[in-house]
Coordinates of C-alpha atoms in Angstrom, one line a residue:
M1 CA 168.2 93.6 191.5
R2 CA 167.2 90.8 189.2
I3 CA 169.9 89.1 187.1
V4 CA 168.7 87.2 183.9
I5 CA 171.0 85.1 182.0
G6 CA 170.2 84.1 178.3
Q7 CA 170.1 80.4 178.1
G8 CA 169.0 79.4 174.6
S9 CA 171.2 77.1 172.7
C10 CA 173.3 79.9 171.3
G11 CA 173.9 81.4 174.7
I12 CA 174.8 78.0 176.3
A13 CA 177.1 77.3 173.3
A14 CA 178.9 80.7 174.0
G15 CA 179.4 79.9 177.7
A16 CA 176.2 81.1 179.4
E17 CA 175.9 78.2 181.8
K18 CA 179.6 78.9 183.0
V19 CA 178.6 82.4 183.6
R20 CA 175.5 81.4 185.6
K21 CA 177.7 79.1 187.8
A22 CA 180.3 81.7 188.3
L23 CA 177.6 84.3 189.4
L24 CA 176.2 81.8 191.8
N25 CA 179.6 81.6 193.4
T26 CA 179.7 85.4 194.1
N27 CA 177.9 87.2 196.9
I28 CA 174.8 87.7 194.8
N29 CA 171.5 86.2 196.3
A30 CA 171.0 83.1 194.3
E31 CA 167.2 83.7 194.2
A32 CA 167.9 86.9 192.2
I33 CA 169.5 84.9 189.4
S34 CA 167.3 83.4 186.8
I35 CA 167.4 82.4 183.2
T36 CA 165.6 83.2 179.9
G37 CA 165.8 82.1 176.4
C38 CA 167.3 83.6 173.3
I39 CA 166.5 87.3 172.7
G40 CA 167.8 87.0 169.1
M41 CA 171.1 88.8 169.4
C42 CA 173.1 85.6 168.9
Y43 CA 176.2 87.4 167.8
L44 CA 176.6 89.0 171.3
E45 CA 176.0 85.9 173.5
P46 CA 176.4 85.2 176.4
I47 CA 173.9 88.0 177.4
V48 CA 173.2 88.9 181.0
D49 CA 170.3 91.3 181.7
I50 CA 170.2 93.2 185.0
Y51 CA 167.0 94.8 186.2
D52 CA 167.1 97.2 189.2
D53 CA 164.3 97.6 191.6
E54 CA 162.5 100.1 189.3
G55 CA 162.7 97.7 186.3
K56 CA 165.5 99.6 184.6
L57 CA 167.5 97.4 182.4
T58 CA 171.3 97.2 182.0
R59 CA 172.2 94.7 179.2
L60 CA 175.7 93.1 179.3
V61 CA 177.0 91.2 176.3
K62 CA 179.8 88.9 175.5
V63 CA 180.1 88.1 179.1
S64 CA 182.5 85.4 180.4
E65 CA 182.8 83.8 183.8
N66 CA 185.7 85.9 184.5
D67 CA 183.3 88.9 184.7
A68 CA 181.3 87.5 187.5
E69 CA 182.9 89.5 190.2
A70 CA 182.6 92.7 188.3
I71 CA 179.0 92.0 187.9
A72 CA 178.6 91.3 191.6
S73 CA 180.3 94.5 192.3
F74 CA 177.9 96.4 190.1
V75 CA 174.8 94.7 191.8
E76 CA 176.1 95.6 195.1
S77 CA 177.1 99.1 194.6
G78 CA 175.2 100.2 191.5
D79 CA 178.4 101.6 190.1
A80 CA 178.2 101.0 186.4
S81 CA 181.9 101.6 185.8
A82 CA 182.6 98.0 187.0
V83 CA 180.8 96.6 183.9
E84 CA 181.3 99.5 181.5
K85 CA 183.2 97.4 178.9
L86 CA 180.3 94.8 178.8
V87 CA 177.3 97.1 178.4
V88 CA 175.7 96.8 175.0
S89 CA 176.5 99.6 172.5
D90 CA 173.7 102.0 171.3
E91 CA 174.4 100.7 167.8
D92 CA 173.8 97.0 168.8
S93 CA 170.6 98.1 170.7
E94 CA 169.3 99.1 167.3
F95 CA 169.1 95.4 166.4
L96 CA 166.1 95.1 168.7
S97 CA 164.6 98.5 168.6
K98 CA 164.1 98.4 164.8
Q99 CA 162.1 95.2 165.1
T100 CA 158.4 94.5 165.6
R101 CA 158.1 91.4 167.8
I102 CA 154.8 89.4 167.9
A103 CA 156.0 85.7 167.6
L104 CA 159.1 86.5 169.5
R105 CA 157.5 88.9 172.0
N106 CA 158.5 86.9 175.1
C107 CA 161.7 85.4 173.8
G108 CA 164.6 86.5 175.9
I109 CA 162.4 88.3 178.4
I110 CA 160.5 85.6 180.4
N111 CA 161.7 82.3 182.1
P112 CA 160.8 79.6 179.6
E113 CA 160.9 77.0 182.4
K114 CA 158.2 78.6 184.6
I115 CA 154.5 78.7 183.7
D116 CA 153.9 81.6 186.2
A117 CA 156.3 83.8 184.1
Y118 CA 154.3 83.3 181.0
V119 CA 150.9 83.8 182.8
E120 CA 152.4 87.1 184.2
A121 CA 153.1 88.2 180.6
G122 CA 149.5 87.7 179.8
G123 CA 149.8 84.0 178.9
Y124 CA 146.8 81.8 178.4
T125 CA 144.3 84.8 178.5
A126 CA 143.8 84.3 174.7
L127 CA 142.9 80.5 175.3
K128 CA 140.5 81.4 178.0
K129 CA 138.8 84.0 175.7
A130 CA 138.6 81.6 172.8
L131 CA 137.2 78.7 174.9
C132 CA 134.8 80.8 177.1
D133 CA 133.7 83.7 174.9
M134 CA 134.0 82.5 171.3
S135 CA 132.8 79.7 169.1
A136 CA 135.1 77.7 167.0
E137 CA 133.7 79.5 164.0
D138 CA 134.5 82.9 165.7
V139 CA 138.1 81.9 166.2
I140 CA 138.5 80.8 162.5
E141 CA 136.8 84.2 161.4
V142 CA 139.4 86.2 163.5
I143 CA 142.2 84.2 162.0
K144 CA 140.7 84.9 158.6
T145 CA 140.5 88.6 159.2
S146 CA 144.2 88.6 160.4
G147 CA 145.3 87.3 157.1
L148 CA 147.8 85.0 159.0
A149 CA 149.5 82.7 156.4
G150 CA 151.5 79.6 157.2
R151 CA 155.0 80.5 158.1
G152 CA 156.5 77.1 157.3
G153 CA 157.2 78.0 153.7
A154 CA 154.2 77.7 151.4
G155 CA 152.3 80.7 152.9
F156 CA 148.9 79.0 152.6
P157 CA 146.0 80.9 154.5
T158 CA 145.9 79.4 158.1
W159 CA 142.1 79.9 158.4
F160 CA 141.4 78.0 155.2
K161 CA 143.3 74.9 156.6
W162 CA 141.6 75.2 159.9
N163 CA 138.2 75.5 158.3
A164 CA 138.8 72.6 156.0
A165 CA 139.7 70.3 159.0
R166 CA 136.8 71.6 161.0
Q167 CA 134.3 70.8 158.2
S168 CA 135.7 67.4 157.7
E169 CA 133.5 64.6 159.1
G170 CA 134.8 62.5 162.0
D171 CA 134.8 62.6 165.9
E172 CA 138.5 62.0 166.1
K173 CA 140.7 64.8 164.7
Y174 CA 144.4 65.8 165.2
L175 CA 146.3 69.0 165.4
I176 CA 149.9 68.7 164.5
C177 CA 152.8 71.2 164.9
N178 CA 155.6 70.9 162.4
A179 CA 158.7 71.7 164.4
D180 CA 161.0 69.8 162.0
E181 CA 163.1 72.8 161.2
G182 CA 165.7 71.5 158.6
D183 CA 166.9 74.4 156.6
P184 CA 170.6 75.1 156.8
G185 CA 171.0 78.4 158.7
A186 CA 167.4 78.3 160.1
F187 CA 166.7 78.3 163.8
M188 CA 163.6 80.4 164.3
D189 CA 161.3 77.5 165.6
R190 CA 164.0 76.1 167.8
A191 CA 164.4 79.5 169.5
V192 CA 160.6 79.9 170.0
I193 CA 160.2 76.6 171.6
E194 CA 163.3 77.0 173.8
S195 CA 162.4 80.5 174.8
D196 CA 158.6 80.5 174.9
P197 CA 157.1 77.1 174.9
H198 CA 153.8 78.0 176.6
N199 CA 153.1 80.5 173.6
L200 CA 153.3 77.5 171.3
I201 CA 151.0 75.4 173.5
E202 CA 148.5 78.2 173.8
G203 CA 148.4 78.7 170.0
M204 CA 148.0 75.0 169.4
L205 CA 145.2 74.6 171.9
I206 CA 143.3 77.5 170.2
G207 CA 143.9 75.8 166.9
A208 CA 142.7 72.4 168.2
Y209 CA 139.5 74.0 169.6
A210 CA 138.9 75.7 166.2
I211 CA 139.1 72.5 164.2
G212 CA 137.5 70.2 166.9
A213 CA 140.6 68.1 167.7
K214 CA 141.2 66.5 171.0
H215 CA 144.7 65.4 170.3
A216 CA 147.7 67.7 169.7
V217 CA 151.1 66.4 168.5
V218 CA 154.4 68.3 168.2
Y219 CA 156.8 66.8 165.7
V220 CA 160.2 68.2 166.7
R221 CA 163.7 67.4 165.6
A222 CA 165.7 65.2 167.9
E223 CA 168.7 67.5 167.3
Y224 CA 166.9 70.1 169.5
P225 CA 167.3 68.5 172.9
L226 CA 166.9 71.7 174.8
A227 CA 163.7 72.6 173.0
I228 CA 162.2 69.1 173.7
K229 CA 163.3 69.2 177.4
R230 CA 161.6 72.8 177.9
L231 CA 158.4 71.8 175.9
K232 CA 158.1 68.6 178.0
N233 CA 158.4 70.7 181.1
A234 CA 155.9 73.3 179.8
I235 CA 153.4 70.5 179.0
K236 CA 153.7 69.0 182.4
Q237 CA 153.2 72.4 184.0
A238 CA 150.1 73.2 181.9
T239 CA 148.7 69.8 182.6
E240 CA 149.1 70.3 186.3
K241 CA 147.2 73.5 186.2
G242 CA 144.5 72.0 184.1
I243 CA 145.4 74.0 181.0
I244 CA 146.0 70.8 179.1
G245 CA 143.6 67.8 179.6
E246 CA 139.9 67.5 180.4
N247 CA 137.3 70.4 180.4
I248 CA 139.9 73.2 180.1
F249 CA 138.8 76.4 181.9
G250 CA 135.4 74.6 182.5
S251 CA 134.6 75.1 178.8
G252 CA 133.9 71.4 178.0
F253 CA 136.8 71.4 175.6
S254 CA 139.4 68.7 176.2
C255 CA 142.8 68.2 174.6
D256 CA 145.9 66.2 175.3
F257 CA 149.5 66.8 174.1
T258 CA 152.2 64.4 172.9
I259 CA 155.7 65.1 171.4
K260 CA 157.3 63.1 168.7
A261 CA 161.1 63.4 168.3
G262 CA 161.9 63.0 164.5
A263 CA 165.2 61.7 163.3
G264 CA 166.1 64.8 161.3
A265 CA 165.0 63.9 157.8
F266 CA 164.6 67.2 155.8
V267 CA 161.7 65.5 153.8
C268 CA 159.7 65.2 157.0
G269 CA 159.1 68.9 156.8
E270 CA 156.7 68.1 154.1
E271 CA 153.3 67.5 155.8
T272 CA 152.4 64.1 154.5
A273 CA 155.9 62.7 154.9
L274 CA 155.8 64.0 158.5
I275 CA 152.5 62.1 159.0
E276 CA 154.0 58.9 157.7
S277 CA 156.9 59.4 160.2
L278 CA 154.5 60.0 163.0
E279 CA 152.7 56.8 162.3
G280 CA 156.1 54.9 162.5
H281 CA 156.8 54.5 158.8
R282 CA 159.7 55.7 156.7
G283 CA 159.1 59.5 156.1
M284 CA 157.9 59.6 152.5
P285 CA 155.3 61.9 151.0
R286 CA 151.9 60.6 150.2
L287 CA 149.9 61.4 147.0
K288 CA 147.5 64.3 147.3
P289 CA 144.5 64.4 147.3
P290 CA 143.3 63.5 149.7
F291 CA 144.8 66.2 151.9
P292 CA 145.5 66.0 155.6
A293 CA 142.4 68.0 156.3
Q294 CA 140.4 65.0 155.0
S295 CA 142.7 62.1 155.7
G296 CA 145.8 62.8 157.7
F297 CA 147.3 61.2 160.9
W298 CA 145.9 57.6 161.1
R299 CA 143.7 58.7 158.1
K300 CA 141.8 61.1 160.4
P301 CA 141.2 64.7 159.6
S302 CA 144.4 66.6 160.6
N303 CA 145.7 70.1 160.5
I304 CA 149.4 70.9 160.3
N305 CA 151.0 74.3 160.9
N306 CA 154.6 75.2 161.9
V307 CA 155.8 76.7 165.2
E308 CA 155.9 80.4 164.1
T309 CA 152.3 80.2 162.7
F310 CA 151.1 79.0 166.2
A311 CA 153.2 81.6 167.9
N312 CA 151.1 84.4 166.3
V313 CA 147.7 83.0 167.3
S314 CA 147.3 84.0 171.0
W315 CA 148.4 87.6 170.1
I316 CA 145.8 87.6 167.3
I317 CA 143.0 86.5 169.5
N318 CA 143.9 89.0 172.3
N319 CA 144.4 92.0 169.9
G320 CA 142.1 91.2 167.0
G321 CA 142.5 90.1 163.5
E322 CA 142.5 93.7 162.3
A323 CA 145.5 94.6 164.4
F324 CA 147.6 91.9 162.7
A325 CA 146.3 92.7 159.3
A326 CA 147.2 96.3 159.8
M327 CA 150.9 95.3 159.4
G328 CA 152.4 94.1 156.3
T329 CA 151.3 94.3 152.6
E330 CA 148.1 93.7 150.8
G331 CA 149.0 90.0 150.1
S332 CA 151.2 89.3 153.0
K333 CA 149.9 90.3 156.5
G334 CA 151.6 90.6 159.8
T335 CA 155.3 90.0 160.7
K336 CA 157.8 87.4 159.7
V337 CA 160.8 86.0 161.7
F338 CA 164.1 85.5 159.9
A339 CA 167.3 83.7 161.0
V340 CA 170.0 86.0 159.6
T341 CA 173.3 84.3 159.3
G342 CA 176.4 84.3 157.0
K343 CA 178.6 87.4 156.3
V344 CA 176.6 89.8 158.2
K345 CA 177.7 91.9 161.3
R346 CA 174.7 91.2 163.5
S347 CA 173.6 87.6 163.1
G348 CA 170.5 86.3 164.9
L349 CA 166.7 86.5 165.0
V350 CA 164.9 89.3 163.3
E351 CA 161.2 89.8 163.3
I352 CA 159.8 92.6 161.0
P353 CA 156.5 93.6 159.5
M354 CA 156.0 92.2 156.0
G355 CA 156.7 95.0 153.5
K356 CA 160.2 95.9 154.7
T357 CA 163.0 95.4 152.2
L358 CA 165.9 93.0 152.2
K359 CA 168.1 96.1 152.6
D360 CA 166.2 97.0 155.8
V361 CA 167.1 93.6 157.3
I362 CA 170.6 93.1 156.1
F363 CA 172.0 96.5 156.4
D364 CA 169.7 98.6 158.8
I365 CA 169.1 95.8 161.4
G366 CA 171.9 93.3 160.5
G367 CA 174.6 96.1 160.3
G368 CA 175.8 95.1 156.7
M369 CA 178.8 93.1 156.0
K370 CA 181.1 92.0 158.7
T371 CA 184.0 92.1 156.2
D372 CA 185.0 95.1 154.0
K373 CA 183.9 93.2 150.9
P374 CA 180.8 94.2 149.1
F375 CA 177.4 92.5 149.6
K376 CA 176.9 89.9 146.8
A377 CA 173.7 88.0 147.4
V378 CA 171.4 86.5 150.0
Q379 CA 170.0 83.0 149.9
M380 CA 166.4 83.1 150.9
G381 CA 164.2 80.0 151.9
G382 CA 167.0 77.6 152.4
P383 CA 167.6 74.6 150.0
S384 CA 164.1 75.2 148.6
G385 CA 164.8 78.9 148.1
G386 CA 167.0 80.9 145.8
C387 CA 169.8 83.4 145.6
I388 CA 168.7 87.1 145.3
P389 CA 171.6 89.3 143.9
A390 CA 172.9 92.7 145.2
E391 CA 171.0 94.6 142.5
L392 CA 167.7 93.3 144.0
I393 CA 168.5 94.4 147.6
D394 CA 165.5 96.7 147.6
T395 CA 163.0 93.7 147.0
V396 CA 160.1 93.9 149.4
I397 CA 159.7 91.1 151.8
D398 CA 156.4 89.5 150.9
Y399 CA 155.4 86.2 149.3
K400 CA 154.7 87.7 145.8
A401 CA 157.8 89.9 145.5
L402 CA 160.2 87.3 146.7
G403 CA 158.6 84.7 144.4
A404 CA 159.2 87.0 141.5
T405 CA 162.9 86.9 142.1
G406 CA 162.9 83.0 141.9
A407 CA 163.4 82.7 145.6
I408 CA 160.8 81.9 148.2
M409 CA 159.9 83.2 151.7
G410 CA 160.4 79.7 153.0
S411 CA 160.5 79.2 156.8
G412 CA 162.7 82.3 157.2
G413 CA 166.4 81.3 156.6
M414 CA 168.5 84.2 155.3
V415 CA 172.1 83.4 154.5
V416 CA 174.1 86.6 153.6
M417 CA 177.0 86.4 151.2
D418 CA 179.8 88.8 150.2
E419 CA 181.9 88.8 147.0
S420 CA 184.2 86.0 148.4
T421 CA 181.4 83.5 148.0
C422 CA 181.4 81.4 144.9
M423 CA 177.8 81.1 143.6
V424 CA 178.4 77.8 141.8
G425 CA 179.8 76.5 145.0
M426 CA 176.8 77.8 146.9
A427 CA 174.5 76.1 144.5
K428 CA 176.5 72.8 144.9
F429 CA 176.2 73.1 148.7
F430 CA 172.4 73.2 148.6
L431 CA 172.2 70.5 145.9
D432 CA 174.4 68.3 148.0
F433 CA 172.0 68.8 150.8
T434 CA 168.8 68.1 148.9
A435 CA 170.3 65.1 147.0
K436 CA 171.1 63.4 150.4
E437 CA 167.9 64.3 151.9
S438 CA 165.7 63.0 149.0
C439 CA 163.5 60.2 150.3
G440 CA 164.0 58.3 147.0
K441 CA 160.3 57.8 146.3
C442 CA 160.2 59.5 142.8
I443 CA 162.8 59.1 140.1
H444 CA 162.9 62.9 139.2
C445 CA 164.1 63.9 142.6
R446 CA 166.1 60.7 143.5
I447 CA 168.2 60.6 140.3
G448 CA 167.7 64.2 139.0
T449 CA 169.2 65.9 142.0
K450 CA 172.1 63.4 142.0
R451 CA 172.9 64.1 138.3
M452 CA 172.8 67.9 138.9
L453 CA 175.1 67.6 141.8
E454 CA 177.6 65.6 139.7
M455 CA 177.6 68.3 137.0
L456 CA 178.2 71.0 139.6
E457 CA 181.0 69.1 141.2
R458 CA 182.6 68.8 137.8
I459 CA 182.3 72.4 137.1
T460 CA 183.7 73.5 140.5
K461 CA 186.7 71.1 139.7
G462 CA 187.4 72.8 136.4
E463 CA 186.0 69.9 134.4
G464 CA 183.0 71.6 133.0
K465 CA 182.3 71.5 129.4
E466 CA 180.1 73.5 126.9
G467 CA 176.5 72.8 127.2
D468 CA 176.6 72.1 130.9
I469 CA 174.6 75.2 131.8
E470 CA 171.9 74.4 129.4
L471 CA 171.7 70.8 130.5
L472 CA 171.5 72.0 134.0
E473 CA 168.5 74.2 133.2
E474 CA 166.8 71.4 131.5
L475 CA 167.3 69.0 134.4
C476 CA 165.9 71.8 136.7
Y477 CA 162.7 72.2 135.0
S478 CA 162.3 68.4 134.5
I479 CA 162.6 67.8 138.3
K480 CA 160.4 70.8 139.0
D481 CA 157.7 69.4 136.8
G482 CA 158.0 65.7 137.7
A483 CA 158.9 65.5 141.5
L484 CA 156.2 64.2 143.8
C485 CA 156.6 66.6 146.6
G486 CA 157.7 70.1 147.5
L487 CA 161.3 69.0 148.4
G488 CA 161.9 67.9 144.8
Q489 CA 159.9 70.6 143.1
T490 CA 161.9 73.3 144.8
A491 CA 165.4 71.6 144.9
P492 CA 166.4 73.2 141.6
N493 CA 165.7 76.8 142.8
P494 CA 169.3 77.5 144.1
V495 CA 170.7 76.4 140.7
L496 CA 168.2 78.2 138.6
T497 CA 168.6 81.5 140.5
T498 CA 172.4 81.3 140.5
I499 CA 172.4 80.7 136.6
K500 CA 169.9 83.5 136.2
Y501 CA 171.9 86.2 138.2
F502 CA 175.4 84.8 138.1
R503 CA 175.7 83.1 134.7
D504 CA 179.1 84.7 134.2
E505 CA 180.6 82.8 137.2
Y506 CA 179.3 79.5 135.7
E507 CA 181.0 80.5 132.4
A508 CA 184.2 81.4 134.0
H509 CA 184.4 78.0 135.7
I510 CA 183.6 76.1 132.4
K511 CA 185.4 78.2 129.8
E512 CA 188.4 79.8 131.7
K513 CA 188.7 77.1 134.3
R514 CA 188.7 80.0 136.9
C515 CA 186.7 80.7 140.0
P516 CA 186.0 84.4 140.2
A517 CA 185.6 84.4 143.9
G518 CA 188.7 82.4 144.5
E519 CA 186.8 79.8 146.5
C520 CA 187.0 76.7 144.5
S521 CA 190.2 75.0 145.7
D522 CA 190.7 73.0 142.4
L523 CA 190.8 76.2 140.4
I524 CA 193.1 78.4 142.6
E525 CA 196.7 78.5 143.5
Y526 CA 198.5 80.3 146.2
K527 CA 201.7 82.3 145.4
I528 CA 204.0 84.6 147.5
V529 CA 204.8 87.9 146.1
A530 CA 208.5 88.2 146.7
D531 CA 208.8 91.9 147.1
K532 CA 206.0 92.0 149.7
C533 CA 207.2 89.1 151.8
K534 CA 209.0 90.3 154.9
G535 CA 210.3 86.8 155.9
C536 CA 208.3 86.9 159.1
T537 CA 207.7 83.0 158.8
L538 CA 204.1 83.3 160.0
C539 CA 202.8 81.6 156.9
A540 CA 205.3 78.7 157.3
R541 CA 204.3 78.2 160.8
N542 CA 200.6 78.1 160.1
C543 CA 201.0 75.6 157.0
P544 CA 199.7 72.2 158.1
V545 CA 201.7 70.4 155.5
N546 CA 205.1 72.3 155.6
A547 CA 204.6 73.3 152.0
I548 CA 206.3 76.8 152.6
S549 CA 210.0 77.3 152.9
G550 CA 212.3 80.2 153.4
T551 CA 214.6 81.9 156.1
V552 CA 213.8 84.6 158.5
K553 CA 213.6 88.2 156.9
N554 CA 213.9 86.6 153.4
P555 CA 211.1 85.9 150.8
H556 CA 209.3 82.5 151.2
V557 CA 208.2 80.2 148.6
I558 CA 205.2 77.9 148.3
N559 CA 205.6 74.3 146.9
T560 CA 202.4 74.0 144.8
E561 CA 202.8 70.2 144.7
K562 CA 202.6 69.8 148.5
C563 CA 200.1 72.7 149.0
I564 CA 196.6 71.4 150.0
K565 CA 195.0 74.9 149.4
C566 CA 193.7 75.2 152.8
G567 CA 194.1 79.0 152.7
K568 CA 195.8 79.3 156.2
C569 CA 198.8 81.0 154.9
Y570 CA 196.7 83.5 153.0
T571 CA 194.5 84.4 156.0
S572 CA 197.7 84.6 158.4
C573 CA 199.7 86.9 156.2
K574 CA 199.7 90.4 157.6
F575 CA 201.5 92.0 154.6
G576 CA 199.2 90.9 151.7
A577 CA 202.2 89.1 150.3
I578 CA 200.2 85.9 149.5
V579 CA 197.8 86.0 146.6
K580 CA 195.3 83.6 145.1
E581 CA 195.3 83.0 141.4

């Protein structure tokens, strides 16, 4: 028997380390217990996978330290009844079975802290093939055939960037990985680094060989301590085995690796701002041209791709560009990883071929709404993306189709919303984020996003006035046209798409001083329906400010002057006696 415990950030946060320690205190052989990263089923963590001697898998989910003895009993006897309540359901198993995994192929399967586990899974064979059997031009041609586009947001052809950097003059070049994943609700890159760091290293080394770089740099958010720890460990192991350093595989190619922990500025996801930060300056975008391929890090030719882009490279080299291009659509090849969060039953990491629909991801894989309320919209692409409404649920997932809705593919954040979500409030949430994250270099972004946020705050407080919607739209287009970098140019997208698809909600807030979703606290009031109230006192006991009065078995009353509209009474009432107006 082999026991593998999921120890990505999501698993550890759910208690996986406590489970591991509890299992070590049983009669299970400690050598049989190991760890893995995040398999993507974040909603079922902690996850414990048990492989018998023939390799048959028994997956246990939502495990606690109190289940350790039952697991030990199963390991010893083979009697599955001891862990029957923990075994993953057939329905939840579909979450993975309906995916096609390339970038995530090793995540949640191999031990991310042991290089031998990666090698046993076929790791570093693509690097050896590239260095020993292919020229740099051959590598670029395979990537070109694959149709791999940058997975960080813009979707720019990877081969083109590599080729531009290769053709730039200069003996000193840099390959940079952008792991500054800053979108709210996005955690794809973090999961790849935590779960399969050697795959990132291999993809980067192949990219460095292709462009002629001897230096590779990973710019990763300091808020990802586990990812940084495992990446450092992986770099150390690869260096000890001669996979990083001088004359790799006797090919004559040499490359070193460094890690830069960023301070978490969203603008540093923009490649020139990232370069400024790498050089020790304040993260602010540079004017382009020149592009990084001609003048990047330390004004040397540089190439920047994100984690997911590099995570596909070794698979493409081993399997051929045609195999990758066979998946997806005419203009969007291969697979794409999404972080599915929000009001969906099965939240986590999903990798599917381009060409699937939003409905396939949200309902077929994600299981639909975790509440009984209807699906309302999905925010694609984070603060730089936009809201796609329920009527467009059959939209195909590719760069062109998503762009036509007003949203973008982005890095892969997918926040699912039901009808209880206020779309004006959602636009305000993302504008608040981008306004705070603006570097301030250009007036359009620095001042424009602030003015838009102020207007949205007024509207959600019931202080909106006629003409606000039109003024918001005017500001949006001015910012898009005048902002210096991608952050400012895309910041208006959440506002523009919510106005486009949910204009009636804006009008209700402005004209009727009403929030149709019942989410804006300044525009709602909680009341108790007397003939439904049983006098159970549960609402009064849950009220943090003692705004509810009444006696047992008699109708209660809410003092609206004291009420802070926290909603605890509404969610705690079992009889539907409390309403929002």
